[in-house]
PDB file of C-alpha atoms in Angstrom:
ATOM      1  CA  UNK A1159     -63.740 143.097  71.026  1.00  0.00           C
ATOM      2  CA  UNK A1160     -63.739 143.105  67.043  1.00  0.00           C
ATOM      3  CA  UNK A1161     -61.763 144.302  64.461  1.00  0.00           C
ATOM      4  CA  UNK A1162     -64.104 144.043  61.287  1.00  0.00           C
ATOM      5  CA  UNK A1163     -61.983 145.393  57.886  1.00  0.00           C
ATOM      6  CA  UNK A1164     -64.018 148.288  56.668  1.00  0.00           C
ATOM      7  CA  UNK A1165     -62.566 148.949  52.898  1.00  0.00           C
ATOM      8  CA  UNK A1166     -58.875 149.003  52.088  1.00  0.00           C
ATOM      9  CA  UNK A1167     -57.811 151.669  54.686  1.00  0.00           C
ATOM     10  CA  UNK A1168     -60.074 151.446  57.326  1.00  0.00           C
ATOM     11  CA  UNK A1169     -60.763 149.123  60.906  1.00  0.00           C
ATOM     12  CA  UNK A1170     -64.287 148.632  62.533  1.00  0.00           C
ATOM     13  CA  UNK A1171     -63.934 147.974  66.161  1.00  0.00           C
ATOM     14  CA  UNK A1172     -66.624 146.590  67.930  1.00  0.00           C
ATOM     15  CA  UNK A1173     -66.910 146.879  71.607  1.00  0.00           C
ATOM     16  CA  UNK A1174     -69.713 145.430  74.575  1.00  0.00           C
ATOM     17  CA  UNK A1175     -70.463 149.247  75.595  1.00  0.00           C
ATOM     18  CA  UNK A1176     -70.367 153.305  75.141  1.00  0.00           C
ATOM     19  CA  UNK A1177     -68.121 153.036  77.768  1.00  0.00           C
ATOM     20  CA  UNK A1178     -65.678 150.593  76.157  1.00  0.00           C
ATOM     21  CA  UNK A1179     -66.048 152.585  72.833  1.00  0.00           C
ATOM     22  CA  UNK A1180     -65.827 155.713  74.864  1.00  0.00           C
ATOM     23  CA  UNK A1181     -62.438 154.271  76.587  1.00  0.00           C
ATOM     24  CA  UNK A1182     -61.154 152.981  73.290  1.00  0.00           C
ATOM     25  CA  UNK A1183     -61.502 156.159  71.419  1.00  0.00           C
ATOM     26  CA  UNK A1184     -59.436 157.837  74.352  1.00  0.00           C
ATOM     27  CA  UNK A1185     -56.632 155.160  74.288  1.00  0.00           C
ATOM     28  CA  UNK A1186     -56.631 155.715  70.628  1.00  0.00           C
ATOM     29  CA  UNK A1187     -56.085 159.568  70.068  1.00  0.00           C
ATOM     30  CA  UNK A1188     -53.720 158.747  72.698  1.00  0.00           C
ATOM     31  CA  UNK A1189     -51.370 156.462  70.910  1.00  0.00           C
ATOM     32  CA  UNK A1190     -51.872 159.066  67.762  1.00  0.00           C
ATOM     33  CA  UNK A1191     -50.796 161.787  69.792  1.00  0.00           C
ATOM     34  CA  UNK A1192     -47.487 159.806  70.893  1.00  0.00           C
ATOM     35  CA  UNK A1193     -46.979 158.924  67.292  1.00  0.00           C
ATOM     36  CA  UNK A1194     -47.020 154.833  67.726  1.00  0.00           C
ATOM     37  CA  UNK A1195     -50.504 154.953  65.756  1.00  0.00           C
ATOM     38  CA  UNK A1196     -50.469 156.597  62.241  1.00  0.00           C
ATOM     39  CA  UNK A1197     -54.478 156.992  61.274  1.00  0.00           C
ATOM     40  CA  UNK A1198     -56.349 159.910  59.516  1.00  0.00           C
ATOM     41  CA  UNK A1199     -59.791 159.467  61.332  1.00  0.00           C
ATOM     42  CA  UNK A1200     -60.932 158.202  64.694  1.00  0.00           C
ATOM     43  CA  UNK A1201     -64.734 157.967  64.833  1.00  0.00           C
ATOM     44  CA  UNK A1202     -66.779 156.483  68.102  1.00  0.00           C
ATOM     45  CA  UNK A1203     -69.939 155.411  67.570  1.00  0.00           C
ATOM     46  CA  UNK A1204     -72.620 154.113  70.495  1.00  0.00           C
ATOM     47  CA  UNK A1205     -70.160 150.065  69.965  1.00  0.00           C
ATOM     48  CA  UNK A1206     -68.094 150.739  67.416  1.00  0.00           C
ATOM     49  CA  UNK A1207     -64.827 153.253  66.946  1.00  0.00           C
ATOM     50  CA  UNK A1208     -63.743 153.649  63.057  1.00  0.00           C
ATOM     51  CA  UNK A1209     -60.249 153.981  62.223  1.00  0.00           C
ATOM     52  CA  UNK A1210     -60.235 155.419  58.770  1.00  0.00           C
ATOM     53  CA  UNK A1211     -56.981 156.006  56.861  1.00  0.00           C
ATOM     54  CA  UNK A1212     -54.988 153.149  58.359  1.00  0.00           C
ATOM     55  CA  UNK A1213     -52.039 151.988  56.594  1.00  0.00           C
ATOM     56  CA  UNK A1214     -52.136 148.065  56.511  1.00  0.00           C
ATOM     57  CA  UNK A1215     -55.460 147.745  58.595  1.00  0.00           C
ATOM     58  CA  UNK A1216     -55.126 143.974  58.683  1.00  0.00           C
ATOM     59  CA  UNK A1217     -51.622 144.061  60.789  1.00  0.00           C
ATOM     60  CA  UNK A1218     -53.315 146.657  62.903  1.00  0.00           C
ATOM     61  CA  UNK A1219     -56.446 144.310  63.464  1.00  0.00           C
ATOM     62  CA  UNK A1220     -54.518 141.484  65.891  1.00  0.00           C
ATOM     63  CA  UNK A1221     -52.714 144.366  67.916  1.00  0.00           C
ATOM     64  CA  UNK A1222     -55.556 146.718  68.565  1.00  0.00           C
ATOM     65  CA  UNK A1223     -58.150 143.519  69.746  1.00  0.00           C
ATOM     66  CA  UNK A1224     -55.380 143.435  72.484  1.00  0.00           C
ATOM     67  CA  UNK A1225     -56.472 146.579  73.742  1.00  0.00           C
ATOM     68  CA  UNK A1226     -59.402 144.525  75.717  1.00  0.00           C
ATOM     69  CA  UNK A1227     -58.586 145.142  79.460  1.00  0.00           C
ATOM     70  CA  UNK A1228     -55.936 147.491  79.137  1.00  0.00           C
ATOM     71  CA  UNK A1229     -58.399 150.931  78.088  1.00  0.00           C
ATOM     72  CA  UNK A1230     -58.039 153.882  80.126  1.00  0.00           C
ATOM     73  CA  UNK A1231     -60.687 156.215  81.302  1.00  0.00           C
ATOM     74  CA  UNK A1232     -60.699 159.006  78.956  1.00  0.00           C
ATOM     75  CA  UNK A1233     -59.030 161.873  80.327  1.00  0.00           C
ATOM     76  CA  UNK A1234     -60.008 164.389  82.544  1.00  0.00           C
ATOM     77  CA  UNK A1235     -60.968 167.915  81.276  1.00  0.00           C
ATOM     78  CA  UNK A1236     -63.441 170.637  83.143  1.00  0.00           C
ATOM     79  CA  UNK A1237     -67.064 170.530  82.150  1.00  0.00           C
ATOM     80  CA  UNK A1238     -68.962 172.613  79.650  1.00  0.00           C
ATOM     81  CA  UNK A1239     -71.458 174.493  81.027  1.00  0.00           C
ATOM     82  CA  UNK A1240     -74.875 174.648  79.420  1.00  0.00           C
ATOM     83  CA  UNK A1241     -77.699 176.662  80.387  1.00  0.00           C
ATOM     84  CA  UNK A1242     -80.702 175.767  80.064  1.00  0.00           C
ATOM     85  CA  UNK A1243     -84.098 176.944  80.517  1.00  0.00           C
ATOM     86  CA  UNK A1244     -86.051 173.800  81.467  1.00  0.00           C
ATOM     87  CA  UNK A1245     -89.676 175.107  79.876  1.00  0.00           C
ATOM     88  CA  UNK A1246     -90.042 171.666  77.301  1.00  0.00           C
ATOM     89  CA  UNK A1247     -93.315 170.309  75.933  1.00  0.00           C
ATOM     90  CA  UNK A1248     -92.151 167.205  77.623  1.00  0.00           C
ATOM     91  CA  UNK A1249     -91.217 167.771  80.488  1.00  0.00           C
ATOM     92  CA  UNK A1250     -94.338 167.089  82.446  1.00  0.00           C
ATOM     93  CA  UNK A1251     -94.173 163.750  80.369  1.00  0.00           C
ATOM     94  CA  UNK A1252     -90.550 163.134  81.589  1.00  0.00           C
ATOM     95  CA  UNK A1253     -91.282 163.902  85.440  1.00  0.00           C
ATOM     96  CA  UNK A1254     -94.437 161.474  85.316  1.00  0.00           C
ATOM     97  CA  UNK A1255     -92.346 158.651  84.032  1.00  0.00           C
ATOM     98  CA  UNK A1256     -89.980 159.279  86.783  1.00  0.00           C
ATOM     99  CA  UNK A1257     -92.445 159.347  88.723  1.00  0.00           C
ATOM    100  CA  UNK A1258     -91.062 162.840  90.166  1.00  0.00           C
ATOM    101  CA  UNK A1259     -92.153 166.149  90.127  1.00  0.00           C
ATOM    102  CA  UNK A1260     -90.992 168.454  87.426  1.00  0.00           C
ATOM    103  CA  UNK A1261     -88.916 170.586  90.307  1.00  0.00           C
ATOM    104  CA  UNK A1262     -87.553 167.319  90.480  1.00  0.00           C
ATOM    105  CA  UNK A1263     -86.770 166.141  87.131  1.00  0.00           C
ATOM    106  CA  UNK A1264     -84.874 169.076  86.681  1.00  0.00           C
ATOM    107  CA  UNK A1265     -82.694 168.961  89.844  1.00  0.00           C
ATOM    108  CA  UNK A1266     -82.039 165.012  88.523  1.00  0.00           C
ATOM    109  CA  UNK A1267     -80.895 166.039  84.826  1.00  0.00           C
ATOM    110  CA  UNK A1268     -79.180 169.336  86.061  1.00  0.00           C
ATOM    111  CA  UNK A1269     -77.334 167.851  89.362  1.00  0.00           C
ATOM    112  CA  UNK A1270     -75.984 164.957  86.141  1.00  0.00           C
ATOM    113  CA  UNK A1271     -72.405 164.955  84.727  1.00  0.00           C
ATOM    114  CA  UNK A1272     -72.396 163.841  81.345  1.00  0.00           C
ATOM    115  CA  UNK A1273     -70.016 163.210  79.031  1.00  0.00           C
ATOM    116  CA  UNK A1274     -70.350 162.987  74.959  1.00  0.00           C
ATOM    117  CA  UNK A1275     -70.278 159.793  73.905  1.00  0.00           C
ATOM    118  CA  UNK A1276     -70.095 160.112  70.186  1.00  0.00           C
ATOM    119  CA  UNK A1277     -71.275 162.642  67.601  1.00  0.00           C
ATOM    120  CA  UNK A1278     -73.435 162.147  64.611  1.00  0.00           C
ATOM    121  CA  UNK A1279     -77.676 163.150  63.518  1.00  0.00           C
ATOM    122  CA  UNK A1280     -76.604 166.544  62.731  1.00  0.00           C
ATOM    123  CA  UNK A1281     -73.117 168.302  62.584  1.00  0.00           C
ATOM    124  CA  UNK A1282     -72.468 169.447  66.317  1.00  0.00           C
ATOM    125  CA  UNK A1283     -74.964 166.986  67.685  1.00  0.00           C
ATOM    126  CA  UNK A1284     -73.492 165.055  71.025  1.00  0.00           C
ATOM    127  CA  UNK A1285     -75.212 162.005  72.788  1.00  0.00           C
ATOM    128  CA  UNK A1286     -74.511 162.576  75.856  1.00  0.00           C
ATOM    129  CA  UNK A1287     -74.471 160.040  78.709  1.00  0.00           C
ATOM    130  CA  UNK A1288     -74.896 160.005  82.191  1.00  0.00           C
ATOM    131  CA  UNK A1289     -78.350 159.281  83.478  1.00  0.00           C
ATOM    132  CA  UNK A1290     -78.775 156.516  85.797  1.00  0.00           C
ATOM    133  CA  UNK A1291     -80.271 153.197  83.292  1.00  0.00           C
ATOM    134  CA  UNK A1292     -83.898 153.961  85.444  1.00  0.00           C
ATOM    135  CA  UNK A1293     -84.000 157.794  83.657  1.00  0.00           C
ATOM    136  CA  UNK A1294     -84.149 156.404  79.979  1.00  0.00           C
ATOM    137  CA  UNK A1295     -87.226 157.252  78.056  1.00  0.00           C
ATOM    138  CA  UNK A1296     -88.713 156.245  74.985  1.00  0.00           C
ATOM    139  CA  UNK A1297     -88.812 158.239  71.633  1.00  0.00           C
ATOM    140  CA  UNK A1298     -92.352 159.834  71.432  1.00  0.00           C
ATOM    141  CA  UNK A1299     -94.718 157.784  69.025  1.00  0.00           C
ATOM    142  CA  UNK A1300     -94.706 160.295  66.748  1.00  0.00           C
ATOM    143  CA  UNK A1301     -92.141 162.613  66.000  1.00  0.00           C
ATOM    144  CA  UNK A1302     -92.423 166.389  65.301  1.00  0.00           C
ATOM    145  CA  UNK A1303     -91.911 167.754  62.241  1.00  0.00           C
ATOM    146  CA  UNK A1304     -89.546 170.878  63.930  1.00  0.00           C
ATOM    147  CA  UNK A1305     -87.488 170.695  66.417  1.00  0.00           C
ATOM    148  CA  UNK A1306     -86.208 174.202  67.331  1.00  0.00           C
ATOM    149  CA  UNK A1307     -82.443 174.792  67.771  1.00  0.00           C
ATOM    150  CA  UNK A1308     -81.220 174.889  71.636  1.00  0.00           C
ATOM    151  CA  UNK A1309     -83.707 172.019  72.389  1.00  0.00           C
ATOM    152  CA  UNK A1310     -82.253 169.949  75.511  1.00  0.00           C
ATOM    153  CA  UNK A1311     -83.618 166.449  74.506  1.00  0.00           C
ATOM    154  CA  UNK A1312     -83.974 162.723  76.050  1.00  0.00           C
ATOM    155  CA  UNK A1313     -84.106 159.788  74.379  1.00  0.00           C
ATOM    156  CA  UNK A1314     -83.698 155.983  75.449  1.00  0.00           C
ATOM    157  CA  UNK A1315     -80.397 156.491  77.785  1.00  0.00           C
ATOM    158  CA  UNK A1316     -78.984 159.633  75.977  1.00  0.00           C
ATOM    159  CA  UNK A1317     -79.329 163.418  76.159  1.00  0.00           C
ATOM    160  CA  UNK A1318     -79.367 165.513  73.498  1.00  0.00           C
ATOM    161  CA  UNK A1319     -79.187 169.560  72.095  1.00  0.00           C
ATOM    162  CA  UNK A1320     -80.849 170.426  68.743  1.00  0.00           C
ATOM    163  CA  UNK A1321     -78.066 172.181  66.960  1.00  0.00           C
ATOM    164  CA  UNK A1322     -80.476 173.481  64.244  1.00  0.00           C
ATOM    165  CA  UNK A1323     -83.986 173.362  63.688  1.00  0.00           C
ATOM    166  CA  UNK A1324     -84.750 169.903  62.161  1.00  0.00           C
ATOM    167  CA  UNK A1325     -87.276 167.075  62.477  1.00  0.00           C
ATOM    168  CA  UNK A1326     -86.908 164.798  65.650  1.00  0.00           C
ATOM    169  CA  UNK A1327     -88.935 162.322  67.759  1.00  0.00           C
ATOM    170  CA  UNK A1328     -86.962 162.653  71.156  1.00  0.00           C
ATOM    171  CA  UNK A1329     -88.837 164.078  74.332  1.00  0.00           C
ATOM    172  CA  UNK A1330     -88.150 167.833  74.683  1.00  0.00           C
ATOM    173  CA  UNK A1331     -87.357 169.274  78.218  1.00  0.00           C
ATOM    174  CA  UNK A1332     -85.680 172.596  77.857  1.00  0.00           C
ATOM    175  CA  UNK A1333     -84.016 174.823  75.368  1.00  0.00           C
ATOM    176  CA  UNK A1334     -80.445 176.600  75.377  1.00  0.00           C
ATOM    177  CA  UNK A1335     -79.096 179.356  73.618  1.00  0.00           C
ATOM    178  CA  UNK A1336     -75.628 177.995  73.364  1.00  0.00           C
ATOM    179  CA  UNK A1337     -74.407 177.394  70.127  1.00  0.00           C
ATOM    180  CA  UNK A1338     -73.801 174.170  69.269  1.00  0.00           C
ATOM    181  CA  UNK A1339     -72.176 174.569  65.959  1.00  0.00           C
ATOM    182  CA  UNK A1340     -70.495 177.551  64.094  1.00  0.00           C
ATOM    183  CA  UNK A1341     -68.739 176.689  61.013  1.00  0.00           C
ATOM    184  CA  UNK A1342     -66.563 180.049  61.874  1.00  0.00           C
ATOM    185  CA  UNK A1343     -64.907 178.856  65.446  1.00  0.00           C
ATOM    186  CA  UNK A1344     -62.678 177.036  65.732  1.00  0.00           C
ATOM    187  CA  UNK A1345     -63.135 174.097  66.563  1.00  0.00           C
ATOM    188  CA  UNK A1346     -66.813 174.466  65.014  1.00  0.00           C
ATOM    189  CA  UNK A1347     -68.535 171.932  67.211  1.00  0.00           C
ATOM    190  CA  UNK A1348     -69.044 172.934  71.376  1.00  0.00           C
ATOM    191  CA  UNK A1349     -69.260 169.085  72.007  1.00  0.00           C
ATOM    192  CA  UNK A1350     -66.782 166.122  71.253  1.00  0.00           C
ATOM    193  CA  UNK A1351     -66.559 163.000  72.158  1.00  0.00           C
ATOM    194  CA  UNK A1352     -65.522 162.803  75.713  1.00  0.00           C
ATOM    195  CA  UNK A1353     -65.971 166.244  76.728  1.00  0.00           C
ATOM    196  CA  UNK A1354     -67.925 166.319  80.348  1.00  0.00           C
ATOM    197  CA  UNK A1355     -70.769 168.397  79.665  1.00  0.00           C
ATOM    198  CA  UNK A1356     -72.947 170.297  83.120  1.00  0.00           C
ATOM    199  CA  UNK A1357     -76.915 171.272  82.643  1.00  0.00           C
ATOM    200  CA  UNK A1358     -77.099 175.041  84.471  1.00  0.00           C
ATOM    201  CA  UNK A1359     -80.494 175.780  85.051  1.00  0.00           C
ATOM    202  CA  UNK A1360     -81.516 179.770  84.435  1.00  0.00           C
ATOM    203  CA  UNK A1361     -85.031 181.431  84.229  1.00  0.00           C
ATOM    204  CA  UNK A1362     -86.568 182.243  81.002  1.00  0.00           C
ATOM    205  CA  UNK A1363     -87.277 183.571  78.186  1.00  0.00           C
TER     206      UNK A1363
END
């Protein structure tokens, strides 16, 4: 572990895993919540967590790179449910690379637990983990120029939903109608990091 200064009031900590940064982050929001940690921002990224508003980041550097074998699993909360009609372009794609059927595929990505790793791409955008190392797929060579919202998504060892229509190369496999993002609720986002997120399958449309 690494505490890199990042500006005048902020901390870079660089970890081995998502897990470690997942961990982190939890032990973190932790120690703000008991008041022992004053900070304005706590970011997780796929290695990294960002403190950002830190008073004196350079005394906090030494005591937070002591966190290394003392992180707790983040804590428990029930699952989101999703549901998701899995009718993707890619699909077939995904299956064959499995080398599963799609019937298959589906019961593999629905019968997952994942939890949101970190948050970034597009406001309300979660990469979610979960999927054994074996299930990761590539990006597709080339990327499509519209990405409906709702679209359940793979790519290398994360899964992903569209929260708007944008631009994306990762391999499509279903679409929800949840709403990821809504500027009006509160809090906006459906997904943050560490929530434990559960694929439902339903028929279409």
């Amino acid at each position: 572990m690494r505490a890199l200064p990042a500006g005048r009031e902020a901390l870079l900590i660089e970890v081995d895993s998502a897990e470690e940064a997942g961990a982190l982050h939890a032990a973190l929001l932790r120690r703000r919540a008991e008041g022992t940690l004053t900070v304005r921002e706590i970011v997780p990224a796929a290695r990294t967590v960002l403190l950002e508003g830190l008073p004196d980041p350079a005394r906090w550097a030494s005591e937070l790179t002591s966190f290394e074998g003392e992180l707790p699993a983040p804590p428990a909360r029930s699952p989101v449910e999703i549901p998701v009609r899995y009718d993707g372009p890619d699909l077939a794609a995904v299956a064959a690379r499995w080398a599963v059927s799609e019937r298959e595929a589906v019961r593999i990505h629905a019968g997952t637990e994942f939890t949101v790793a970190f948050c970034g791409f597009a406001p309300g955008f979660g990469y979610l983990t979960g999927l054994p190392a074996r299930y990761a797929v590539p990006r597709r060579a080339t990327p499509r120029t519209a990405v409906p919202p709702g679209a359940v998504a793979l790519a290398g060892p994360y899964t992903g939903v569209y929260p708007r229509a944008s631009p994306g190369g990762w391999q499509l496999i279903g679409a929800t109608d949840a709403v990821l993002w809504d500027h009006t609720r509160e809090p906006a986002a459906l997904l943050s990091p560490g929530t434990r997120v559960r694929f439902v399958p339903v028929e279409g449309p």
